[in-house]
C-alpha positions in Angstrom: 151.2 81.9 157.1 154.1 83.5 155.3 153.2 86.5 153.2 155.0 85.0 150.1 152.9 81.8 150.4 149.7 83.9 151.0 150.3 85.9 147.8 151.0 82.7 145.9 147.7 81.2 147.1 146.0 84.5 146.0 147.4 84.2 142.5 146.2 80.6 142.3 142.7 81.6 143.3 142.7 84.3 140.7 143.7 81.9 137.9 141.2 79.2 139.1 138.3 81.6 139.3 138.9 83.8 136.2 141.1 81.6 134.0 143.6 84.4 133.9 141.1 87.0 132.6 140.8 90.5 134.0 137.7 90.7 136.1 137.3 94.4 136.5 139.4 97.3 135.3 140.2 100.2 137.7 138.6 102.5 135.2 135.3 100.7 135.6 135.2 101.4 139.4 134.5 104.7 141.2 137.4 107.2 141.0 138.0 107.0 144.7 137.4 103.2 145.0 139.1 101.7 148.1 139.7 98.3 149.6 139.5 98.5 153.4 141.7 96.2 155.4 139.3 94.7 158.0 140.6 94.3 161.6 142.5 91.0 161.5 143.3 91.2 157.7 146.3 89.3 156.3 145.9 86.5 158.9 146.7 88.8 161.9 145.0 89.0 165.3 142.2 91.6 165.1 142.4 94.9 167.0 146.1 94.7 167.7 148.9 97.1 166.8 150.6 94.4 164.9 147.6 93.9 162.7 147.6 97.7 161.9 151.3 97.7 161.2 151.0 94.7 158.9 148.2 96.4 156.9 150.2 99.6 156.5 153.3 97.6 155.5 151.3 96.1 152.7 150.0 99.3 151.3 146.5 99.7 152.9 144.7 102.8 151.9 142.1 102.3 154.6 142.3 100.3 157.8 139.4 99.4 160.0 139.4 98.7 163.7 136.7 98.4 166.3 136.3 101.1 168.9 134.8 100.8 172.4 135.3 102.3 175.9 136.6 101.0 179.2 134.5 101.8 182.3 136.4 105.1 182.9 135.7 106.2 179.3 139.1 105.4 177.8 138.7 104.6 174.1 140.2 101.2 173.1 140.2 99.1 170.0 138.3 95.9 170.8 135.3 94.0 169.5 133.3 94.4 172.7 130.7 96.9 173.6 131.6 97.0 177.3 135.2 96.0 177.9 136.6 95.7 181.4 139.3 98.1 182.8 142.2 96.1 181.6 140.9 95.1 178.2 141.6 96.5 174.7 144.5 98.3 173.1 144.5 102.1 173.6 143.0 103.9 170.6 145.6 106.6 171.0 148.4 104.1 170.3 146.6 102.8 167.2 146.0 106.3 165.9 149.7 107.1 166.4 150.7 104.3 164.1 148.3 105.3 161.3 149.1 109.0 161.7 152.7 108.3 160.9 151.6 106.8 157.5 150.5 110.3 156.3 147.8 109.1 153.9 145.9 106.0 155.1 142.3 106.5 156.1 140.8 105.2 159.3 137.5 103.4 159.6 136.4 103.5 163.3 133.8 100.7 163.6 131.8 101.8 166.7 130.8 99.2 169.3 129.8 101.9 171.8 129.1 105.6 171.9 130.0 106.1 175.6 132.7 108.8 175.2 132.9 110.0 171.6 134.1 113.4 172.7 137.4 111.8 173.7 137.7 110.1 170.3 137.3 113.5 168.7 140.0 114.9 171.0 142.4 112.2 170.1 141.7 112.6 166.4 142.1 116.4 166.5 145.3 116.1 168.6 146.8 114.1 165.7 145.4 116.1 162.9 143.4 113.2 161.5 140.0 114.7 160.9 140.3 114.6 157.2 141.2 110.9 157.2 138.8 109.3 159.7 135.1 108.2 159.6 132.7 106.0 161.6 130.9 102.9 160.6 128.7 100.8 162.9 126.3 103.7 163.2 122.7 102.4 162.9 119.8 104.9 162.9 119.2 104.7 166.6 122.8 105.9 167.3 122.8 108.8 164.9 121.5 111.5 167.3 124.2 110.5 169.9 127.0 110.4 167.3 126.1 113.8 165.8 125.7 115.4 169.3 129.0 114.2 170.6 131.3 114.0 167.6 132.2 115.9 164.5 133.6 112.8 162.7 131.6 111.9 159.5 129.8 108.6 159.4 128.3 105.9 157.2 124.7 104.9 158.1 124.7 101.1 158.8 121.8 99.4 157.0 121.2 95.7 156.5 120.1 95.3 152.9 117.2 92.9 152.6 116.2 91.1 149.4 113.1 93.3 149.4 115.2 96.5 149.7 117.5 95.5 146.9 114.6 94.8 144.4 112.6 98.0 145.1 113.6 101.3 143.6 111.1 103.0 146.0 112.7 101.5 149.1 116.2 102.3 147.9 115.3 105.9 147.2 113.6 106.1 150.6 116.8 104.9 152.3 118.9 107.4 150.3 116.6 110.2 151.3 116.8 109.1 155.0 120.6 108.9 154.9 120.9 112.4 153.4 118.4 113.8 155.9 120.4 112.3 158.7 123.7 113.8 157.4 125.4 110.4 156.6 128.2 110.3 154.1 126.9 107.0 152.7 125.5 103.5 153.4 127.5 100.7 155.0 126.1 97.2 154.6 126.9 93.5 154.6 127.4 92.6 150.9 125.1 89.6 150.8 121.9 91.1 149.3 123.4 94.1 147.5 122.5 94.5 143.8 123.8 96.6 141.0 120.6 98.7 141.1 121.0 99.3 144.9 124.6 100.4 144.5 123.9 102.6 141.5 120.9 104.3 143.0 122.7 105.1 146.3 125.6 106.6 144.3 123.2 108.5 142.0 122.0 110.2 145.2 125.4 111.6 145.9 126.1 109.0 148.7 128.9 106.5 149.1 128.3 102.8 149.3 130.5 100.5 151.3 130.1 96.7 151.4 131.5 94.3 154.0 133.0 91.8 154.8 133.9 90.1 151.5 136.3 87.2 152.1 135.6 84.5 149.5 137.0 84.9 146.0 133.6 84.0 144.4 131.9 86.7 146.5 134.6 89.2 145.6 134.0 88.7 141.9 130.3 89.5 142.3 130.8 92.5 144.6 133.6 93.9 142.4 131.1 93.8 139.5 128.7 95.9 141.5 131.3 98.7 141.6 130.7 100.1 145.1 132.9 102.8 146.5 134.5 100.5 149.1 134.9 96.8 149.8 136.0 95.7 153.3 137.8 92.4 153.5 140.2 90.4 155.6 141.8 89.2 152.4 142.7 92.4 150.6 145.4 91.0 148.4 142.9 88.6 146.7 140.7 91.6 145.7 143.7 93.6 144.6 144.8 90.7 142.4 141.4 90.4 140.9 141.3 94.0 139.9 143.6 95.3 137.2 
């Protein structure tokens, strides 16, 4: 789809959903609020150099791609926990493209922890430590991640309806995340509530919600005011926020 047609469709969605009214002002959102361009955003093929270039060309402040390892330990971007020797795009090539942007942050969504030391080496070599973080890190991966890598990470947590309705459970999760050294919580958006988001942030943690692709879902999630929303359709979110 041509970008001009895509943007036109986004504007039509905005008018249809909001009747032309502003949904959420930037001032209502966290100071460092970001929209992350999910792998394959803007109707591109996920985990390709072309997808990353497209995101950067359209002003992405944060890009996400999946990271795994070939049998020899070479880091590649691919949505596969155990790719074969010839599969995946070299992580080094993806990092080179983002490094040239000078400001865009990088969300490395881990699909494996096989050779994190090499990821660190590639990041350090390009001076990207201040701009990179991990997602995809569930509690059972934390020890391995912390042992082999200095890159900060979000703790992945699947919010349940019970979690979202219980201040005690939310506080227990926040306490766990802080004890594990996580920078925040990363979760699918579906069951997130305003109380959940607010309590996580009140504990000094970031809250990132994924992957929000429908305009009606975007309206609800924007209203929760998380620190980050990950989407394959960033321009719709950006049009809904003024």
